[in-house]
Short mmCIF file of C-alpha atoms in Angstrom, two decimals:
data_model
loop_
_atom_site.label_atom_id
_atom_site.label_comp_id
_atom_site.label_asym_id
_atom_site.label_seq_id
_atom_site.Cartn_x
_atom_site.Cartn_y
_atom_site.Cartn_z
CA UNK G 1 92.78 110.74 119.02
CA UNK G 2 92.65 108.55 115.79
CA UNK G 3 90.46 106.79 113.76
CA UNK G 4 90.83 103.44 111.75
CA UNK G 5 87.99 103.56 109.55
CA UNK G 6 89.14 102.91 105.92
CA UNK G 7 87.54 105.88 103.84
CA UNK G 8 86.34 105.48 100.18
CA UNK G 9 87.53 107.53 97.52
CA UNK G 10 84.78 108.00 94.70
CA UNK G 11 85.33 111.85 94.08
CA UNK G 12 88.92 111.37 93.88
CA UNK G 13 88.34 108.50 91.23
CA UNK G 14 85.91 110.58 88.81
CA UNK G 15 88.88 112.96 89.08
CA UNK G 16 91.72 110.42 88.17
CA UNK G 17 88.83 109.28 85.33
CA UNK G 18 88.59 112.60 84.22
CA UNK G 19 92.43 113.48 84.00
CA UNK G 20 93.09 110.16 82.52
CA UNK G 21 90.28 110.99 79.51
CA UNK G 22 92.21 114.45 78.68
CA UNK G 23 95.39 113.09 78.72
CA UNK G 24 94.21 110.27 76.20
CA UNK G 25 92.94 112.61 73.97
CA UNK G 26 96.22 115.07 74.36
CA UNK G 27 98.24 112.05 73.25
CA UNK G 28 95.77 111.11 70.26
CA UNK G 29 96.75 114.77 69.19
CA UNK G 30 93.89 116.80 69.73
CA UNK G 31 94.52 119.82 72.03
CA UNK G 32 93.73 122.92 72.86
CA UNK G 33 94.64 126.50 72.12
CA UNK G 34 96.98 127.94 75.37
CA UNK G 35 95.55 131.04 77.29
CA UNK G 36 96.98 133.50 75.22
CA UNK G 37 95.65 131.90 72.11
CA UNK G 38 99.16 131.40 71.23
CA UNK G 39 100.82 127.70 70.92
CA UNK G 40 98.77 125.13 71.99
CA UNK G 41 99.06 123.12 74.95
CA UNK G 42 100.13 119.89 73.98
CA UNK G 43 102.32 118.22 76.83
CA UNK G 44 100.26 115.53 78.59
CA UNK G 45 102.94 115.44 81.21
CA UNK G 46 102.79 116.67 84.36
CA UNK G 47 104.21 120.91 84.55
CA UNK G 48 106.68 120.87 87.58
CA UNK G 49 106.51 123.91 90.12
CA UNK G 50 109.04 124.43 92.94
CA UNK G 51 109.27 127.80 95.67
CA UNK G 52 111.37 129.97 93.79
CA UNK G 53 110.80 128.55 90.13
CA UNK G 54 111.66 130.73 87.30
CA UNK G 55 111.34 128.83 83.89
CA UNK G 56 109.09 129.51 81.30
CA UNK G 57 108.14 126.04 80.55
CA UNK G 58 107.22 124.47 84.06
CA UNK G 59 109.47 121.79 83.41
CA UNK G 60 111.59 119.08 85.53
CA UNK G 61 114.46 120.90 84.48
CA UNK G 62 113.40 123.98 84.87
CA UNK G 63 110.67 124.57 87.11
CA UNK G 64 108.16 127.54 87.26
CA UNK G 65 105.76 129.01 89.82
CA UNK G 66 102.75 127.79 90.88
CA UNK G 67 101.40 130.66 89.84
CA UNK G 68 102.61 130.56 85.94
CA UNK G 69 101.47 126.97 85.89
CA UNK G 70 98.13 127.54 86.38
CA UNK G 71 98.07 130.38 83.92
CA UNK G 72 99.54 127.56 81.34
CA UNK G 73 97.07 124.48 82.27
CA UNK G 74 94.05 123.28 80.16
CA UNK G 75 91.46 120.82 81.38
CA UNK G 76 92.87 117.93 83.16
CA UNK G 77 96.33 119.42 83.27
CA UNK G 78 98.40 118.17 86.54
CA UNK G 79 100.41 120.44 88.52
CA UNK G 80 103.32 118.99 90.42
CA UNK G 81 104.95 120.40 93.76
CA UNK G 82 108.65 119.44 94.09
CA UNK G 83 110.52 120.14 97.61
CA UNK G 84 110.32 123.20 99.85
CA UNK G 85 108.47 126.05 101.47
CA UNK G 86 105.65 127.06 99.39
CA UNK G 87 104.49 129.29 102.85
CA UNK G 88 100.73 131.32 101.98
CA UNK G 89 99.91 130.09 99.01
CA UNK G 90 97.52 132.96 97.40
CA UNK G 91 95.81 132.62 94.27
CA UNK G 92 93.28 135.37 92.60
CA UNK G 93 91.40 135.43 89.64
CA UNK G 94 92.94 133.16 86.74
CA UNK G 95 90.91 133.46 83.80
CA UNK G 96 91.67 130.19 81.69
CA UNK G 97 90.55 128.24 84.97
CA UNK G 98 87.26 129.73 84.81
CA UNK G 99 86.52 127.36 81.12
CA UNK G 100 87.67 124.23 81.65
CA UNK G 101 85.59 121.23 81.20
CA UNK G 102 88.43 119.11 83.79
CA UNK G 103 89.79 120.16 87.03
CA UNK G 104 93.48 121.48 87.43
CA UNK G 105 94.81 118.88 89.55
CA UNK G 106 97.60 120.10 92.23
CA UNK G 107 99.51 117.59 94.26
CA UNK G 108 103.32 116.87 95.30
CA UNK G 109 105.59 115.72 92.76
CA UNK G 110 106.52 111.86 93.25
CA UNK G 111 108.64 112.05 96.25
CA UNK G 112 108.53 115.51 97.34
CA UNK G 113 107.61 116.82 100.38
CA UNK G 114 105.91 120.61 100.16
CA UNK G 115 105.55 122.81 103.12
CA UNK G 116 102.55 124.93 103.08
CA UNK G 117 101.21 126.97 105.84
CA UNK G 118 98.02 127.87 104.30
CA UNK G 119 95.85 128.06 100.42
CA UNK G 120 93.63 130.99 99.96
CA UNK G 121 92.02 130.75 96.46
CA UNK G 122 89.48 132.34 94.49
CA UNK G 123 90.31 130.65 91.28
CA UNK G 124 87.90 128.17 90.31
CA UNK G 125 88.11 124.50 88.76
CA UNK G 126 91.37 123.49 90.99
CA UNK G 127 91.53 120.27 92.35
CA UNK G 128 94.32 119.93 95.46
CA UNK G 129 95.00 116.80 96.10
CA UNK G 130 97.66 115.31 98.84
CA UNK G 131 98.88 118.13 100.44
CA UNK G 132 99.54 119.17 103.95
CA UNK G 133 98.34 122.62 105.12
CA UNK G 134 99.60 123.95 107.86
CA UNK G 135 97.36 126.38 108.17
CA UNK G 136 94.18 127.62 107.22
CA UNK G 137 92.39 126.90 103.71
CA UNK G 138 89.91 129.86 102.40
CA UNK G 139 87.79 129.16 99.55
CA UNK G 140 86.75 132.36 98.66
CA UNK G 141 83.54 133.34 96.84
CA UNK G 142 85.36 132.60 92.68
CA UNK G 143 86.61 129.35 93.78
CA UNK G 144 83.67 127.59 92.90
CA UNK G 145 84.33 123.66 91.34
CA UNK G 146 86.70 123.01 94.33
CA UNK G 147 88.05 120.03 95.03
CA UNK G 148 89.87 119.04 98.40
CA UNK G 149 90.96 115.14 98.00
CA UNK G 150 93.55 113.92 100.72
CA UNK G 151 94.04 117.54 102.06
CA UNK G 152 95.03 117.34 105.63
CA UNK G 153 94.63 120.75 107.45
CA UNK G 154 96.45 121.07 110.80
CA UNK G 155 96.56 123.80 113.63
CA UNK G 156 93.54 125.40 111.76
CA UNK G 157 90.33 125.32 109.45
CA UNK G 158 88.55 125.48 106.12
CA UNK G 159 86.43 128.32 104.99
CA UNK G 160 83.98 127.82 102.18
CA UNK G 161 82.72 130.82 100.66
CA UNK G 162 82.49 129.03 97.10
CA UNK G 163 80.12 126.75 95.33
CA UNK G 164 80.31 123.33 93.56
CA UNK G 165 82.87 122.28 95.79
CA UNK G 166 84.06 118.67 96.80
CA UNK G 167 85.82 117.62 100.02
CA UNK G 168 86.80 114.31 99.90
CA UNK G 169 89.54 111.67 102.24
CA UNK G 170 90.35 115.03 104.42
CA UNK G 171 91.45 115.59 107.76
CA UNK G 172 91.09 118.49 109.52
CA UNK G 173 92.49 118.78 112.98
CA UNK G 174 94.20 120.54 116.13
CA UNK G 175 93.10 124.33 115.50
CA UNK G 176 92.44 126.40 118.76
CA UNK G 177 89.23 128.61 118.93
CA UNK G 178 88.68 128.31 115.02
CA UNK G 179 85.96 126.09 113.25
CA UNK G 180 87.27 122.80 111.51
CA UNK G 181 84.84 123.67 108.96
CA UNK G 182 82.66 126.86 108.15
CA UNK G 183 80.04 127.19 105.25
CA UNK G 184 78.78 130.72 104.92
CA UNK G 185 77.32 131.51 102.06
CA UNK G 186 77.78 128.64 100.15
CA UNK G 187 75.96 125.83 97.78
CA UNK G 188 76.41 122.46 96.25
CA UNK G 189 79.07 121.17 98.82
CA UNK G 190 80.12 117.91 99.31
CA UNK G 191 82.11 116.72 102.66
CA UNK G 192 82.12 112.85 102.48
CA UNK G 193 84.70 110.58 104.20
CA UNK G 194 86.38 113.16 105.96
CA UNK G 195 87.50 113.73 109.54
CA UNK G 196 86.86 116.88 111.51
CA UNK G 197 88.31 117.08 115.08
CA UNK G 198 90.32 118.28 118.48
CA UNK G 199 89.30 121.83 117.97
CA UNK G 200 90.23 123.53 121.29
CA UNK G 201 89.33 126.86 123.11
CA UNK G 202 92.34 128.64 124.27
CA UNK G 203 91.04 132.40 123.27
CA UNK G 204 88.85 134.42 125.40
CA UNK G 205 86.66 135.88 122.73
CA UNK G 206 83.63 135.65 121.41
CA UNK G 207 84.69 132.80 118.71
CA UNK G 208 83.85 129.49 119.48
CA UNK G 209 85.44 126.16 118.26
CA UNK G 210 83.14 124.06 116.20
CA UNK G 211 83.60 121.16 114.42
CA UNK G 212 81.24 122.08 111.54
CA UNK G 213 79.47 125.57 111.28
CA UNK G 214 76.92 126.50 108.80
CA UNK G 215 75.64 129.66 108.31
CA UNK G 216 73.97 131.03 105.56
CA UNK G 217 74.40 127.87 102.66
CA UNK G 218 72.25 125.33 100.89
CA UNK G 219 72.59 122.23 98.87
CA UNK G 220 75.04 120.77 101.82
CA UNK G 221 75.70 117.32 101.88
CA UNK G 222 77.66 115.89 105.27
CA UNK G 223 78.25 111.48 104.63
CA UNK G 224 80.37 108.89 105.95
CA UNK G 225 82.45 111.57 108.23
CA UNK G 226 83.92 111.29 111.59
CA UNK G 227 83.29 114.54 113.51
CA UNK G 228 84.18 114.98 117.04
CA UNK G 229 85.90 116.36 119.84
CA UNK G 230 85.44 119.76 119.45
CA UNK G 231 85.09 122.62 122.26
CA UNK G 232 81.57 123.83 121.72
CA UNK G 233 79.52 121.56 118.72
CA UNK G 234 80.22 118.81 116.47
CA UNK G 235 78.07 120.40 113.66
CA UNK G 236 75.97 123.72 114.71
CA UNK G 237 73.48 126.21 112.31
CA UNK G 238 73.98 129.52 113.14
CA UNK G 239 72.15 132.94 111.72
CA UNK G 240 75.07 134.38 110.12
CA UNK G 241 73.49 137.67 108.02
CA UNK G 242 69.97 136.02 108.34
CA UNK G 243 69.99 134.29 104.77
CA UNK G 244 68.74 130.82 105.70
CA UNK G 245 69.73 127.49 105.33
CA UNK G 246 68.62 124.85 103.81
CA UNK G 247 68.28 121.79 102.07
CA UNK G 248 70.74 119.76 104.04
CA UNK G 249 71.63 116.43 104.23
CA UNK G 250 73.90 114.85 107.53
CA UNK G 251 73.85 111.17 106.92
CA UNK G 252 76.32 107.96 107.83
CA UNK G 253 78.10 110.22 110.11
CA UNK G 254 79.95 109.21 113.16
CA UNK G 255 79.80 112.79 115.68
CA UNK G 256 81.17 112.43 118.68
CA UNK G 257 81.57 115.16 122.18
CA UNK G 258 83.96 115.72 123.93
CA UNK G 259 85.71 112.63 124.20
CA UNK G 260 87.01 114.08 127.45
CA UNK G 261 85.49 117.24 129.24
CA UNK G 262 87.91 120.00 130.19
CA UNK G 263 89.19 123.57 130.14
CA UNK G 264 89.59 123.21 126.34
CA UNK G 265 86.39 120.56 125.61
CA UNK G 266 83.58 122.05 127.80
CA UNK G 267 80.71 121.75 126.06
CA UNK G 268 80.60 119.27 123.40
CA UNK G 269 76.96 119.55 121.93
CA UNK G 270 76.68 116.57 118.85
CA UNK G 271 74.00 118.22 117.11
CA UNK G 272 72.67 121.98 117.62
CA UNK G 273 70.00 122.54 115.32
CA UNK G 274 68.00 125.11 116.38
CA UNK G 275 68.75 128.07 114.10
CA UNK G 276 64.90 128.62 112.79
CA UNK G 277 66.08 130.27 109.54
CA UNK G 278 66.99 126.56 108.47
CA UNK G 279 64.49 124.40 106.47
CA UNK G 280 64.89 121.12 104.43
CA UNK G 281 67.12 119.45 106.62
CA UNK G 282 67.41 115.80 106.92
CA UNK G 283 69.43 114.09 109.52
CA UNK G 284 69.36 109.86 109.33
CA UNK G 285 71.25 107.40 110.11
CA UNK G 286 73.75 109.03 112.39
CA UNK G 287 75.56 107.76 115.53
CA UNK G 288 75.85 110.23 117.94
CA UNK G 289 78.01 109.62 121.07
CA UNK G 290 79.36 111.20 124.20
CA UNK G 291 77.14 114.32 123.81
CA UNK G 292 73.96 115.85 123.66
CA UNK G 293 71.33 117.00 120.44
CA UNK G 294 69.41 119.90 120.31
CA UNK G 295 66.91 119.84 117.99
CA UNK G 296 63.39 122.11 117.11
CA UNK G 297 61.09 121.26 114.93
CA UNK G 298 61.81 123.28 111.75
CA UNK G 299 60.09 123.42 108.12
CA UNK G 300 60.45 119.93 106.34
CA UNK G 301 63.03 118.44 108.95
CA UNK G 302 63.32 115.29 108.71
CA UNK G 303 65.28 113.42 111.92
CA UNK G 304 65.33 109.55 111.38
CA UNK G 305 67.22 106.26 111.87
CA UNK G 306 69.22 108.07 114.24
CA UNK G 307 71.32 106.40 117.37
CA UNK G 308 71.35 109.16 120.17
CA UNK G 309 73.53 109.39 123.71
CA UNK G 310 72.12 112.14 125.50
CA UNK G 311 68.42 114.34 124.30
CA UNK G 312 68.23 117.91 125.85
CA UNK G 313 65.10 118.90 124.54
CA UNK G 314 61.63 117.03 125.93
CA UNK G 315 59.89 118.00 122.32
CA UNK G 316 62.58 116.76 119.79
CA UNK G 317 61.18 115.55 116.61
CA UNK G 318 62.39 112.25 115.62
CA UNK G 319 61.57 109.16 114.22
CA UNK G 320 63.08 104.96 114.05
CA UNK G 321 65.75 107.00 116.51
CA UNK G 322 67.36 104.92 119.34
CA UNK G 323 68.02 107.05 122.69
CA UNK G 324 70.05 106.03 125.93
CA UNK G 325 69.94 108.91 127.86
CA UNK G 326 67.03 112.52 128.42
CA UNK G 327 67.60 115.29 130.48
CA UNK G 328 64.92 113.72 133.44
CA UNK G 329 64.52 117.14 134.70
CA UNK G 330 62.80 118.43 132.48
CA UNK G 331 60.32 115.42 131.42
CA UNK G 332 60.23 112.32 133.10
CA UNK G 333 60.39 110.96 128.86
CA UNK G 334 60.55 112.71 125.73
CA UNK G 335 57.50 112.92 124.20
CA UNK G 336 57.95 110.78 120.72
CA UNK G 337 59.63 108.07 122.59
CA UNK G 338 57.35 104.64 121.92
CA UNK G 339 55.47 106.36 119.17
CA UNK G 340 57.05 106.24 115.19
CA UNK G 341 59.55 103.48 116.06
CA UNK G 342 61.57 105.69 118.72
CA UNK G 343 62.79 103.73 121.66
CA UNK G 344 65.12 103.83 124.40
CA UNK G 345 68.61 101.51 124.42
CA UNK G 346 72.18 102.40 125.28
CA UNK G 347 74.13 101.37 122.21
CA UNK G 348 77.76 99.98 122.18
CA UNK G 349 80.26 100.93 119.98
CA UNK G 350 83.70 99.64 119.24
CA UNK G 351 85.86 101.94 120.90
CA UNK G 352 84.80 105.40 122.04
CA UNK G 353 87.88 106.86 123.46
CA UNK G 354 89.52 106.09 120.45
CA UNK G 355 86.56 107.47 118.22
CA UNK G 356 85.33 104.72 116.25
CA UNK G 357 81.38 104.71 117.14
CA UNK G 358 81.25 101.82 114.67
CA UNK G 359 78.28 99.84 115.84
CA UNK G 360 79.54 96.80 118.43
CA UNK G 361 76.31 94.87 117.91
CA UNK G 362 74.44 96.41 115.24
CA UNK G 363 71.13 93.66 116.07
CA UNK G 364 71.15 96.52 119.45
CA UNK G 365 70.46 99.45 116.95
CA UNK G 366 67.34 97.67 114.99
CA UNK G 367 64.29 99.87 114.30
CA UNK G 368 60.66 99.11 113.05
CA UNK G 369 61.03 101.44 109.81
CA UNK G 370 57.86 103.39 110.65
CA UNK G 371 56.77 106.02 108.42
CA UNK G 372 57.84 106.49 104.76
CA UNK G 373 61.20 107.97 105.56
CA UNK G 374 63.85 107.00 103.17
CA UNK G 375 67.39 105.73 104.51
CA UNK G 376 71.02 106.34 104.04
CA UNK G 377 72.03 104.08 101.05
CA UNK G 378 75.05 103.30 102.41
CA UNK G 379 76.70 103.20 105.96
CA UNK G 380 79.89 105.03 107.40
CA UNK G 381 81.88 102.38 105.81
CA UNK G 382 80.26 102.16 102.48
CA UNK G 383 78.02 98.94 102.87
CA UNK G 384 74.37 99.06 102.29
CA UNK G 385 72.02 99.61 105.22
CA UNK G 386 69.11 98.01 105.73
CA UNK G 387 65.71 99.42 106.29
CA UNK G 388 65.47 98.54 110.16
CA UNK G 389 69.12 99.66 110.82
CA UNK G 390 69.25 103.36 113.01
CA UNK G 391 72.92 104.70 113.53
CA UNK G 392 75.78 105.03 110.60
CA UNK G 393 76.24 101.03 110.63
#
C-alpha cells in the first residue's frame, strides 16, 4: 500500500540551518578544541566513513569508521557513508556528543548506497538522516536529542527509550508481530510527517503488532502522519510498568484499519485509548477510517474535531466529531451524538484502499465549533484549518 501525500520537512530544515551556521563560522576561522583537547577541529567538510575504514583522518582518501568519526565531530559536523555493508550498527556512550550545541548529522555520501540492517544507539545529539534500515532502530535511554529525518525502516520497528527526540519524513513498514513504533519511557518526542504501516502477525505469542504503542512516556506529539494497516491498533496506550502517560497530543493524522481483514490484519482498532494511567491527552482533528475507536473518559482528555468510521463504546467522550457508523447493539446512539456539535455522516475520502483518507469533499466534514476547544493549526498537508473543519483536512 502507498501513499502520495507530499510531506513537509521543517525539522530537517532547522537541521540543514543549523549545520549551515557551524560550518560558516568553521570557515570564518573560529573552531573548536577536538575531543582530546588536542588539535582543533577545523575541516568544515564532510569526514567520510566506509565498512572497513581504517584512516586516521576520516577522509575521501582514506576513510575511517563510523565509529572514529563520531569520536572526531564537533557541533554541526557531517558524517558521510560511502558504499557497502555497514550490518548492526552499534553505538555506546561517546562523550564529545554529549556537549554539542548542533547535531552530528549522518547520511550517505553523494552517490552511495549503505546497507544497514539495523542502528542501536545510546549516544546522544546524532542526527541520521537518509538512510535505509533494514532492520530495527533502538534508541536507547543516552540517546536523547535524536533525530530520525528520511529514515526508512523496513521488515521491523523503532524503539524509543530516549528523550528530546525528532522523527521527521520517515517510513516505517513491513515488520511481522513487532510495533512500527514503541515509546516506553520516553519524553519530548516528536513524530510528524511520517508513515507507520503493514505490520503483520505471523508469531503465535503474546506480542502484538501495533502501529504506534505508548507505554509509560509524556510530552508526545503525533502530526500530519499516515498510520495504518496494522494487525491489532493503529496507535494503542498500554500500562507498561504502571508509570502513566501523559500529556499527549495526536493531531492532523490520517489512521487507518485494516485496509483488508485477514489472517495477518484481524483486528485493526484506529484508536485504543483506554489505558486509565493516561491523562492530558488531546486527540483533534483526525480522520479515522476503516476501523473502530475505543475511547474512556480519562483526566483532561480532550477528543475534538474528529472524523470517525466505526464507535465501539456507547459513552465515548467527544466533541465537533463526525461519526458514520456505532456498534447498534449496544445503544441504539451514542450518547454525545447531537449534543457539543457531534453528528452522524459517512465521510468520503480520496482513495481508501490506497490510504489517502484525504478529505473528498471537505464541506461533508463541517462542524459547529462548539465549546472552547482549540484546533489543529494546520492540516495533514500543512494548510491551515479552519475552525468548523473536523478530520485532518
Amino acid at each position: 500500500m502507498t501513499t502520495t501525500t507530499s510531506r513537509r520537512r521543517s525539522s530537517a530544515a532547522a537541521t540543514l540551518a543549523g549545520v549551515a551556521a557551524v560550518a560558516a563560522l568553521l570557515l570564518s576561522g573560529c573552531t573548536s578544541d577536538g575531543p582530546d583537547g588536542g588539535t582543533p577541529a577545523t575541516d568544515p567538510g564532510a569526514l567520510a566513513v566506509s565498512p572497513d575504514g581504517s584512516g586516521t583522518q576520516c577522509s575521501a582518501a582514506a576513510p575511517c569508521t563510523l565509529e572514529d568519526a563520531l569520536g572526531k565531530a564537533i557541533a554541526g559536523t557531517v558524517i558521510q557513508l560511502g558504499d557497502g555493508e555497514y550490518g548492526e550498527i552499534e553505538i555506546g556512550e561517546v562523550g564529545t556528543l554529549a556537549s554539542v550545541a548542533e547535531n552530528v548529522v549522518v547520511e550517505p555520501a553523494p552517490g552511495s548506497a549503505p546497507t544497514i540492517s539495523a542502528i542501536k544507539t545510546d549516544a546522544p545529539n546524532i542526527t541520521w538522516r537518509d538512510l535505509p534500515v533494514a532492520g530495527v532502530v533502538y534508541l536507547d535511554e543516552g540517546a536523547n536529542g535524536t533525530t530520525l529525518d528520511s529514515v526508512h525502516v523496513t521488515g521491523s520497528g523503532l524503539f524509543v527509550h530516549a528523550d528530546d527526540v525528532v522523527i521527521s519524513s520517515s517510513t516505517f513498514e513491513g515488520g511481522s508481530s513487532i510495533d512500527g513504533i514503541q515509546f516506553s519511557g520516553a519524553t519530548n518526542v516528536l513524530v510528524e510527517n511520517s508513515t507507520i504501516r503493514d505490520y503483520d502477525q505471523t508469531a503465535d505469542n503474546d506480542v502484538h503488532a501495533d502501529c504506534v504503542q505508548i507505554f509509560d512516556s509524556s510530552a508526545l506529539v503525533l502530526r500530519g502522519n499516515y498510520i495504518g494497516n496494522c494487525h491489532n491498533a493503529s496507535i494503542i496506550f498500554s500500562p507498561g510498568n504502571g508509570d502513566g502517560i501523559s500529556d499527549v497530543i495526536i493531531e492532523s493524522n490520517h489512521v487507518q484499519g485494516c485496509v483488508e481483514k485477514n489472517e495477518l490484519c484481524g483486528n485493526g482498532t484506529l484508536l485504543d485509548l483506554r489505558e486509565t494511567t493516561a491523562s492530558d491527552v488531546i486527540v483533534r482533528n483526525n480522520t479515522m477510517i476503516d476501523g473502530s475507536v475505543l475511547v474512556e473518559e480519562l483526566p483532561g482528555l480532550v477528543f475534538d474535531r474528529n472524523v470517525i468510521d466505526y464507535v465501539s463504546n456507547c459513552d465515548m467522550p467527544m466533541s465537533n466529531t463526525i461519526v458514520a457508523r456505532w456498534n447498534t447493539g449496544l445503544c441504539e446512539e451514542p450518547a454525545a451524538i447531537g449534543r457539543d456539535g457531534n453528528r452522524v455522516k459517512e465521510v468520503e475520502v480520496v482513495d481508501r484502499a490506497a490510504g489517502d483518507l484525504r478529505l473528498a469533499e471537505p464541506a461533508q466534514a463541517e462542524v459547529e465549533g462548539a465549546g472552547d476547544v482549540t484546533p489543529a493549526e494546520k492540516s495533514f498537508d500543512g494548510d491551515s484549518l479552519a475552525e468548523t473543519q473536523a478530520g485532518a483536512g
